[in-house]
């Protein structure tokens, strides 16, 4: 495999969530477009309108674009901005989870269903009850339970919530206060709703203290991903304005997790976002950068690179500009 490898060049793709279904790799990325909206800290320039699903039989193989899997115009509650999605399979059905601003410009998380991993997906009439913010990631544990991880700062609106309730004039905490965290919730048996109140996913430092809001090099910003390696739970995420993909390890799906280090150093482009998947006995990082668009933050291209662990289960840092 050319390592790293860009996966497609006929359209811009970002935030790739990869899963192995039916022996193939399926990828659920965002579909970046040139919207003409000026860049700002709320991410208005990320004005995506549909999703395509991609598959490949092998990491070196040809990538198939399965076409439009879900279009914003078919989502009854839609406002704007289809951001990072994820997909989970249960009992032969496939559930696509996506963040989208509703008609009042508040991000909610929606679900759409298909009989096939590539869709097309039929959206539910309303977003998941009690959902907010962005970047849903769904993890199936070995006991058959499904957990959703979500949340994102700034344009992702997470700073507007405390204890799952919207607050007036939401702002990030002061630098010395505990950082805002991703959220985790078990999904309901029908996969369509939260099965419980979302909980805070706490990341501890080397002294067992929660990371502080001012610790921009390590604190959670967006892009949750969960995978399991040698019985441990690896929560990985983007640090946003410091542009790193980092990870923390825990003993169960809820944590707490202890900060470990950097998976990917900054890439070309403002955002960094990924998934980690095992395929045929090797591990891979799917992520994106803005090299092919000449550095345009809102026009990203998904990539694939092999990921390695050392003998203690530590992930070896990958150079984002490699
Ligand atoms: O693609 C839009 C947003 O950019 C995602 O939801 C974030 O994670 C960032 O990658």
PDB file of N, CA, C and O in Angstrom, residues 63-123:
ATOM      1  N   UNK A  63     -11.599   1.945  -4.851  1.00  0.00           N
ATOM      2  CA  UNK A  63     -12.634   2.484  -3.969  1.00  0.00           C
ATOM      3  C   UNK A  63     -13.916   2.667  -4.776  1.00  0.00           C
ATOM      4  O   UNK A  63     -13.901   3.298  -5.833  1.00  0.00           O
ATOM      5  N   UNK A  64     -15.019   2.112  -4.286  1.00  0.00           N
ATOM      6  CA  UNK A  64     -16.306   2.272  -4.972  1.00  0.00           C
ATOM      7  C   UNK A  64     -17.102   3.384  -4.307  1.00  0.00           C
ATOM      8  O   UNK A  64     -17.278   3.383  -3.085  1.00  0.00           O
ATOM      9  N   UNK A  65     -17.581   4.319  -5.121  1.00  0.00           N
ATOM     10  CA  UNK A  65     -18.479   5.370  -4.635  1.00  0.00           C
ATOM     11  C   UNK A  65     -19.901   4.880  -4.896  1.00  0.00           C
ATOM     12  O   UNK A  65     -20.298   4.696  -6.052  1.00  0.00           O
ATOM     13  N   UNK A  66     -20.671   4.670  -3.827  1.00  0.00           N
ATOM     14  CA  UNK A  66     -22.032   4.134  -3.980  1.00  0.00           C
ATOM     15  C   UNK A  66     -23.076   5.224  -4.237  1.00  0.00           C
ATOM     16  O   UNK A  66     -24.270   4.936  -4.223  1.00  0.00           O
ATOM     17  N   UNK A  67     -22.617   6.447  -4.446  1.00  0.00           N
ATOM     18  CA  UNK A  67     -23.563   7.526  -4.787  1.00  0.00           C
ATOM     19  C   UNK A  67     -24.212   8.128  -3.557  1.00  0.00           C
ATOM     20  O   UNK A  67     -23.825   7.837  -2.420  1.00  0.00           O
ATOM     21  N   UNK A  68     -25.231   8.959  -3.792  1.00  0.00           N
ATOM     22  CA  UNK A  68     -25.844   9.692  -2.679  1.00  0.00           C
ATOM     23  C   UNK A  68     -26.613   8.720  -1.777  1.00  0.00           C
ATOM     24  O   UNK A  68     -27.511   8.003  -2.233  1.00  0.00           O
ATOM     25  N   UNK A  69     -26.252   8.726  -0.511  1.00  0.00           N
ATOM     26  CA  UNK A  69     -26.885   7.814   0.455  1.00  0.00           C
ATOM     27  C   UNK A  69     -27.968   8.510   1.254  1.00  0.00           C
ATOM     28  O   UNK A  69     -28.909   7.881   1.739  1.00  0.00           O
ATOM     29  N   UNK A  70     -27.819   9.839   1.393  1.00  0.00           N
ATOM     30  CA  UNK A  70     -28.808  10.652   2.123  1.00  0.00           C
ATOM     31  C   UNK A  70     -28.603  12.098   1.694  1.00  0.00           C
ATOM     32  O   UNK A  70     -27.470  12.568   1.621  1.00  0.00           O
ATOM     33  N   UNK A  71     -29.725  12.787   1.422  1.00  0.00           N
ATOM     34  CA  UNK A  71     -29.665  14.176   0.961  1.00  0.00           C
ATOM     35  C   UNK A  71     -30.409  15.049   1.970  1.00  0.00           C
ATOM     36  O   UNK A  71     -31.484  14.662   2.443  1.00  0.00           O
ATOM     37  N   UNK A  72     -29.866  16.222   2.239  1.00  0.00           N
ATOM     38  CA  UNK A  72     -30.473  17.097   3.250  1.00  0.00           C
ATOM     39  C   UNK A  72     -31.926  17.430   2.897  1.00  0.00           C
ATOM     40  O   UNK A  72     -32.769  17.602   3.786  1.00  0.00           O
ATOM     41  N   UNK A  73     -32.233  17.482   1.600  1.00  0.00           N
ATOM     42  CA  UNK A  73     -33.604  17.872   1.227  1.00  0.00           C
ATOM     43  C   UNK A  73     -34.619  16.784   1.567  1.00  0.00           C
ATOM     44  O   UNK A  73     -35.823  17.044   1.602  1.00  0.00           O
ATOM     45  N   UNK A  74     -34.159  15.585   1.870  1.00  0.00           N
ATOM     46  CA  UNK A  74     -35.085  14.497   2.234  1.00  0.00           C
ATOM     47  C   UNK A  74     -35.236  14.324   3.746  1.00  0.00           C
ATOM     48  O   UNK A  74     -35.899  13.389   4.210  1.00  0.00           O
ATOM     49  N   UNK A  75     -34.603  15.207   4.512  1.00  0.00           N
ATOM     50  CA  UNK A  75     -34.685  15.094   5.981  1.00  0.00           C
ATOM     51  C   UNK A  75     -35.735  16.092   6.466  1.00  0.00           C
ATOM     52  O   UNK A  75     -35.560  17.315   6.331  1.00  0.00           O
ATOM     53  N   UNK A  76     -36.870  15.596   7.000  1.00  0.00           N
ATOM     54  CA  UNK A  76     -38.007  16.482   7.283  1.00  0.00           C
ATOM     55  C   UNK A  76     -37.695  17.637   8.227  1.00  0.00           C
ATOM     56  O   UNK A  76     -38.289  18.706   8.112  1.00  0.00           O
ATOM     57  N   UNK A  77     -36.756  17.462   9.154  1.00  0.00           N
ATOM     58  CA  UNK A  77     -36.501  18.505  10.158  1.00  0.00           C
ATOM     59  C   UNK A  77     -35.297  19.375   9.804  1.00  0.00           C
ATOM     60  O   UNK A  77     -34.854  20.182  10.621  1.00  0.00           O
ATOM     61  N   UNK A  78     -34.816  19.263   8.564  1.00  0.00           N
ATOM     62  CA  UNK A  78     -33.525  19.870   8.238  1.00  0.00           C
ATOM     63  C   UNK A  78     -33.523  21.386   8.220  1.00  0.00           C
ATOM     64  O   UNK A  78     -34.473  22.025   7.748  1.00  0.00           O
ATOM     65  N   UNK A  79     -32.418  21.912   8.722  1.00  0.00           N
ATOM     66  CA  UNK A  79     -32.023  23.279   8.482  1.00  0.00           C
ATOM     67  C   UNK A  79     -30.842  23.201   7.525  1.00  0.00           C
ATOM     68  O   UNK A  79     -31.015  23.022   6.324  1.00  0.00           O
ATOM     69  N   UNK A  80     -29.607  23.180   8.079  1.00  0.00           N
ATOM     70  CA  UNK A  80     -28.420  23.173   7.212  1.00  0.00           C
ATOM     71  C   UNK A  80     -27.261  22.425   7.866  1.00  0.00           C
ATOM     72  O   UNK A  80     -27.273  22.163   9.059  1.00  0.00           O
ATOM     73  N   UNK A  81     -26.275  22.093   7.068  1.00  0.00           N
ATOM     74  CA  UNK A  81     -24.961  21.568   7.475  1.00  0.00           C
ATOM     75  C   UNK A  81     -24.963  20.118   7.963  1.00  0.00           C
ATOM     76  O   UNK A  81     -25.066  19.846   9.152  1.00  0.00           O
ATOM     77  N   UNK A  82     -24.800  19.221   7.023  1.00  0.00           N
ATOM     78  CA  UNK A  82     -24.615  17.795   7.356  1.00  0.00           C
ATOM     79  C   UNK A  82     -23.142  17.579   7.668  1.00  0.00           C
ATOM     80  O   UNK A  82     -22.312  17.576   6.759  1.00  0.00           O
ATOM     81  N   UNK A  83     -22.832  17.406   8.937  1.00  0.00           N
ATOM     82  CA  UNK A  83     -21.435  17.236   9.341  1.00  0.00           C
ATOM     83  C   UNK A  83     -21.123  15.757   9.567  1.00  0.00           C
ATOM     84  O   UNK A  83     -21.833  14.884   9.077  1.00  0.00           O
ATOM     85  N   UNK A  84     -20.091  15.498  10.318  1.00  0.00           N
ATOM     86  CA  UNK A  84     -19.549  14.131  10.453  1.00  0.00           C
ATOM     87  C   UNK A  84     -20.589  13.085  10.886  1.00  0.00           C
ATOM     88  O   UNK A  84     -21.218  13.224  11.940  1.00  0.00           O
ATOM     89  N   UNK A  85     -20.694  12.009  10.119  1.00  0.00           N
ATOM     90  CA  UNK A  85     -21.681  10.950  10.415  1.00  0.00           C
ATOM     91  C   UNK A  85     -20.972   9.665  10.842  1.00  0.00           C
ATOM     92  O   UNK A  85     -19.754   9.548  10.767  1.00  0.00           O
ATOM     93  N   UNK A  86     -21.792   8.686  11.259  1.00  0.00           N
ATOM     94  CA  UNK A  86     -21.250   7.345  11.519  1.00  0.00           C
ATOM     95  C   UNK A  86     -22.369   6.338  11.260  1.00  0.00           C
ATOM     96  O   UNK A  86     -23.550   6.698  11.188  1.00  0.00           O
ATOM     97  N   UNK A  87     -21.989   5.077  11.111  1.00  0.00           N
ATOM     98  CA  UNK A  87     -22.965   4.042  10.790  1.00  0.00           C
ATOM     99  C   UNK A  87     -22.753   2.842  11.713  1.00  0.00           C
ATOM    100  O   UNK A  87     -21.609   2.523  12.059  1.00  0.00           O
ATOM    101  N   UNK A  88     -23.847   2.192  12.095  1.00  0.00           N
ATOM    102  CA  UNK A  88     -23.759   0.965  12.900  1.00  0.00           C
ATOM    103  C   UNK A  88     -24.734  -0.050  12.327  1.00  0.00           C
ATOM    104  O   UNK A  88     -25.776   0.318  11.758  1.00  0.00           O
ATOM    105  N   UNK A  89     -24.379  -1.326  12.494  1.00  0.00           N
ATOM    106  CA  UNK A  89     -25.242  -2.419  12.018  1.00  0.00           C
ATOM    107  C   UNK A  89     -25.822  -3.151  13.221  1.00  0.00           C
ATOM    108  O   UNK A  89     -25.123  -3.422  14.196  1.00  0.00           O
ATOM    109  N   UNK A  90     -27.122  -3.444  13.154  1.00  0.00           N
ATOM    110  CA  UNK A  90     -27.723  -4.312  14.173  1.00  0.00           C
ATOM    111  C   UNK A  90     -28.797  -5.164  13.510  1.00  0.00           C
ATOM    112  O   UNK A  90     -29.684  -4.624  12.829  1.00  0.00           O
ATOM    113  N   UNK A  91     -28.703  -6.464  13.688  1.00  0.00           N
ATOM    114  CA  UNK A  91     -29.694  -7.411  13.172  1.00  0.00           C
ATOM    115  C   UNK A  91     -29.991  -7.182  11.693  1.00  0.00           C
ATOM    116  O   UNK A  91     -31.155  -7.175  11.264  1.00  0.00           O
ATOM    117  N   UNK A  92     -28.941  -6.955  10.900  1.00  0.00           N
ATOM    118  CA  UNK A  92     -29.107  -6.838   9.451  1.00  0.00           C
ATOM    119  C   UNK A  92     -29.584  -5.484   8.976  1.00  0.00           C
ATOM    120  O   UNK A  92     -29.758  -5.274   7.772  1.00  0.00           O
ATOM    121  N   UNK A  93     -29.795  -4.540   9.885  1.00  0.00           N
ATOM    122  CA  UNK A  93     -30.163  -3.180   9.465  1.00  0.00           C
ATOM    123  C   UNK A  93     -29.001  -2.239   9.762  1.00  0.00           C
ATOM    124  O   UNK A  93     -28.228  -2.454  10.705  1.00  0.00           O
ATOM    125  N   UNK A  94     -28.906  -1.192   8.941  1.00  0.00           N
ATOM    126  CA  UNK A  94     -27.814  -0.235   9.072  1.00  0.00           C
ATOM    127  C   UNK A  94     -28.393   1.124   9.461  1.00  0.00           C
ATOM    128  O   UNK A  94     -29.389   1.571   8.878  1.00  0.00           O
ATOM    129  N   UNK A  95     -27.764   1.733  10.461  1.00  0.00           N
ATOM    130  CA  UNK A  95     -28.260   2.983  11.033  1.00  0.00           C
ATOM    131  C   UNK A  95     -27.201   4.062  10.814  1.00  0.00           C
ATOM    132  O   UNK A  95     -26.067   3.917  11.279  1.00  0.00           O
ATOM    133  N   UNK A  96     -27.577   5.094  10.071  1.00  0.00           N
ATOM    134  CA  UNK A  96     -26.659   6.203   9.812  1.00  0.00           C
ATOM    135  C   UNK A  96     -27.011   7.334  10.783  1.00  0.00           C
ATOM    136  O   UNK A  96     -28.165   7.785  10.823  1.00  0.00           O
ATOM    137  N   UNK A  97     -26.038   7.744  11.575  1.00  0.00           N
ATOM    138  CA  UNK A  97     -26.229   8.807  12.564  1.00  0.00           C
ATOM    139  C   UNK A  97     -25.537  10.060  12.033  1.00  0.00           C
ATOM    140  O   UNK A  97     -24.376   9.993  11.616  1.00  0.00           O
ATOM    141  N   UNK A  98     -26.252  11.175  12.069  1.00  0.00           N
ATOM    142  CA  UNK A  98     -25.677  12.393  11.467  1.00  0.00           C
ATOM    143  C   UNK A  98     -26.073  13.624  12.280  1.00  0.00           C
ATOM    144  O   UNK A  98     -27.182  13.713  12.805  1.00  0.00           O
ATOM    145  N   UNK A  99     -25.158  14.619  12.355  1.00  0.00           N
ATOM    146  CA  UNK A  99     -25.512  15.892  12.966  1.00  0.00           C
ATOM    147  C   UNK A  99     -26.013  16.848  11.882  1.00  0.00           C
ATOM    148  O   UNK A  99     -25.482  16.841  10.764  1.00  0.00           O
ATOM    149  N   UNK A 100     -26.998  17.623  12.227  1.00  0.00           N
ATOM    150  CA  UNK A 100     -27.584  18.561  11.269  1.00  0.00           C
ATOM    151  C   UNK A 100     -28.235  19.673  12.077  1.00  0.00           C
ATOM    152  O   UNK A 100     -28.870  19.400  13.108  1.00  0.00           O
ATOM    153  N   UNK A 101     -28.090  20.919  11.596  1.00  0.00           N
ATOM    154  CA  UNK A 101     -28.806  22.001  12.279  1.00  0.00           C
ATOM    155  C   UNK A 101     -30.285  21.911  11.928  1.00  0.00           C
ATOM    156  O   UNK A 101     -30.634  21.682  10.752  1.00  0.00           O
ATOM    157  N   UNK A 102     -31.125  22.075  12.944  1.00  0.00           N
ATOM    158  CA  UNK A 102     -32.573  22.039  12.693  1.00  0.00           C
ATOM    159  C   UNK A 102     -33.021  23.406  12.161  1.00  0.00           C
ATOM    160  O   UNK A 102     -32.189  24.274  11.883  1.00  0.00           O
ATOM    161  N   UNK A 103     -34.322  23.599  12.075  1.00  0.00           N
ATOM    162  CA  UNK A 103     -34.817  24.839  11.460  1.00  0.00           C
ATOM    163  C   UNK A 103     -34.544  26.061  12.335  1.00  0.00           C
ATOM    164  O   UNK A 103     -34.703  27.197  11.891  1.00  0.00           O
ATOM    165  N   UNK A 104     -34.155  25.856  13.610  1.00  0.00           N
ATOM    166  CA  UNK A 104     -33.800  26.984  14.471  1.00  0.00           C
ATOM    167  C   UNK A 104     -32.282  27.150  14.574  1.00  0.00           C
ATOM    168  O   UNK A 104     -31.793  27.865  15.447  1.00  0.00           O
ATOM    169  N   UNK A 105     -31.550  26.471  13.725  1.00  0.00           N
ATOM    170  CA  UNK A 105     -30.076  26.557  13.653  1.00  0.00           C
ATOM    171  C   UNK A 105     -29.377  25.936  14.870  1.00  0.00           C
ATOM    172  O   UNK A 105     -28.265  26.323  15.227  1.00  0.00           O
ATOM    173  N   UNK A 106     -30.035  24.954  15.484  1.00  0.00           N
ATOM    174  CA  UNK A 106     -29.431  24.205  16.593  1.00  0.00           C
ATOM    175  C   UNK A 106     -29.042  22.828  16.068  1.00  0.00           C
ATOM    176  O   UNK A 106     -29.879  22.142  15.446  1.00  0.00           O
ATOM    177  N   UNK A 107     -27.787  22.410  16.338  1.00  0.00           N
ATOM    178  CA  UNK A 107     -27.376  21.068  15.930  1.00  0.00           C
ATOM    179  C   UNK A 107     -28.112  20.005  16.752  1.00  0.00           C
ATOM    180  O   UNK A 107     -28.187  20.091  17.985  1.00  0.00           O
ATOM    181  N   UNK A 108     -28.650  19.024  16.046  1.00  0.00           N
ATOM    182  CA  UNK A 108     -29.261  17.826  16.646  1.00  0.00           C
ATOM    183  C   UNK A 108     -28.638  16.631  15.954  1.00  0.00           C
ATOM    184  O   UNK A 108     -28.005  16.761  14.902  1.00  0.00           O
ATOM    185  N   UNK A 109     -28.889  15.439  16.482  1.00  0.00           N
ATOM    186  CA  UNK A 109     -28.376  14.227  15.846  1.00  0.00           C
ATOM    187  C   UNK A 109     -29.562  13.425  15.318  1.00  0.00           C
ATOM    188  O   UNK A 109     -30.530  13.177  16.058  1.00  0.00           O
ATOM    189  N   UNK A 110     -29.481  13.076  14.037  1.00  0.00           N
ATOM    190  CA  UNK A 110     -30.557  12.324  13.398  1.00  0.00           C
ATOM    191  C   UNK A 110     -30.125  10.896  13.100  1.00  0.00           C
ATOM    192  O   UNK A 110     -28.936  10.557  13.163  1.00  0.00           O
ATOM    193  N   UNK A 111     -31.115  10.064  12.774  1.00  0.00           N
ATOM    194  CA  UNK A 111     -30.850   8.668  12.385  1.00  0.00           C
ATOM    195  C   UNK A 111     -31.587   8.395  11.080  1.00  0.00           C
ATOM    196  O   UNK A 111     -32.730   8.846  10.883  1.00  0.00           O
ATOM    197  N   UNK A 112     -30.950   7.631  10.203  1.00  0.00           N
ATOM    198  CA  UNK A 112     -31.591   7.182   8.967  1.00  0.00           C
ATOM    199  C   UNK A 112     -31.262   5.693   8.814  1.00  0.00           C
ATOM    200  O   UNK A 112     -30.200   5.242   9.236  1.00  0.00           O
ATOM    201  N   UNK A 113     -32.194   4.956   8.207  1.00  0.00           N
ATOM    202  CA  UNK A 113     -32.094   3.484   8.234  1.00  0.00           C
ATOM    203  C   UNK A 113     -32.036   2.924   6.811  1.00  0.00           C
ATOM    204  O   UNK A 113     -32.679   3.438   5.896  1.00  0.00           O
ATOM    205  N   UNK A 114     -31.278   1.823   6.683  1.00  0.00           N
ATOM    206  CA  UNK A 114     -31.209   1.124   5.401  1.00  0.00           C
ATOM    207  C   UNK A 114     -31.045  -0.376   5.645  1.00  0.00           C
ATOM    208  O   UNK A 114     -30.615  -0.802   6.723  1.00  0.00           O
ATOM    209  N   UNK A 115     -31.364  -1.166   4.613  1.00  0.00           N
ATOM    210  CA  UNK A 115     -31.087  -2.610   4.678  1.00  0.00           C
ATOM    211  C   UNK A 115     -29.674  -2.921   4.210  1.00  0.00           C
ATOM    212  O   UNK A 115     -29.233  -4.058   4.291  1.00  0.00           O
ATOM    213  N   UNK A 116     -28.992  -1.900   3.653  1.00  0.00           N
ATOM    214  CA  UNK A 116     -27.662  -2.131   3.082  1.00  0.00           C
ATOM    215  C   UNK A 116     -26.664  -1.135   3.666  1.00  0.00           C
ATOM    216  O   UNK A 116     -27.029   0.026   3.913  1.00  0.00           O
ATOM    217  N   UNK A 117     -25.400  -1.542   3.811  1.00  0.00           N
ATOM    218  CA  UNK A 117     -24.421  -0.598   4.390  1.00  0.00           C
ATOM    219  C   UNK A 117     -24.217   0.646   3.542  1.00  0.00           C
ATOM    220  O   UNK A 117     -23.852   1.703   4.061  1.00  0.00           O
ATOM    221  N   UNK A 118     -24.448   0.527   2.230  1.00  0.00           N
ATOM    222  CA  UNK A 118     -24.217   1.685   1.355  1.00  0.00           C
ATOM    223  C   UNK A 118     -25.462   2.560   1.195  1.00  0.00           C
ATOM    224  O   UNK A 118     -25.430   3.556   0.483  1.00  0.00           O
ATOM    225  N   UNK A 119     -26.563   2.194   1.854  1.00  0.00           N
ATOM    226  CA  UNK A 119     -27.792   2.959   1.715  1.00  0.00           C
ATOM    227  C   UNK A 119     -28.503   2.650   0.411  1.00  0.00           C
ATOM    228  O   UNK A 119     -28.201   1.630  -0.218  1.00  0.00           O
ATOM    229  N   UNK A 120     -29.454   3.488  -0.057  1.00  0.00           N
ATOM    230  CA  UNK A 120     -29.825   4.772   0.534  1.00  0.00           C
ATOM    231  C   UNK A 120     -30.472   4.611   1.910  1.00  0.00           C
ATOM    232  O   UNK A 120     -31.057   3.574   2.203  1.00  0.00           O
ATOM    233  N   UNK A 121     -30.370   5.653   2.708  1.00  0.00           N
ATOM    234  CA  UNK A 121     -30.876   5.646   4.080  1.00  0.00           C
ATOM    235  C   UNK A 121     -32.145   6.492   4.171  1.00  0.00           C
ATOM    236  O   UNK A 121     -32.196   7.595   3.615  1.00  0.00           O
ATOM    237  N   UNK A 122     -33.118   5.968   4.877  1.00  0.00           N
ATOM    238  CA  UNK A 122     -34.391   6.671   5.059  1.00  0.00           C
ATOM    239  C   UNK A 122     -34.379   7.363   6.423  1.00  0.00           C
ATOM    240  O   UNK A 122     -34.302   6.693   7.461  1.00  0.00           O
ATOM    241  N   UNK A 123     -34.460   8.716   6.411  1.00  0.00           N
ATOM    242  CA  UNK A 123     -34.355   9.412   7.704  1.00  0.00           C
ATOM    243  C   UNK A 123     -35.637   9.312   8.534  1.00  0.00           C
ATOM    244  O   UNK A 123     -36.738   9.268   7.985  1.00  0.00           O
TER     245      UNK A 123
END
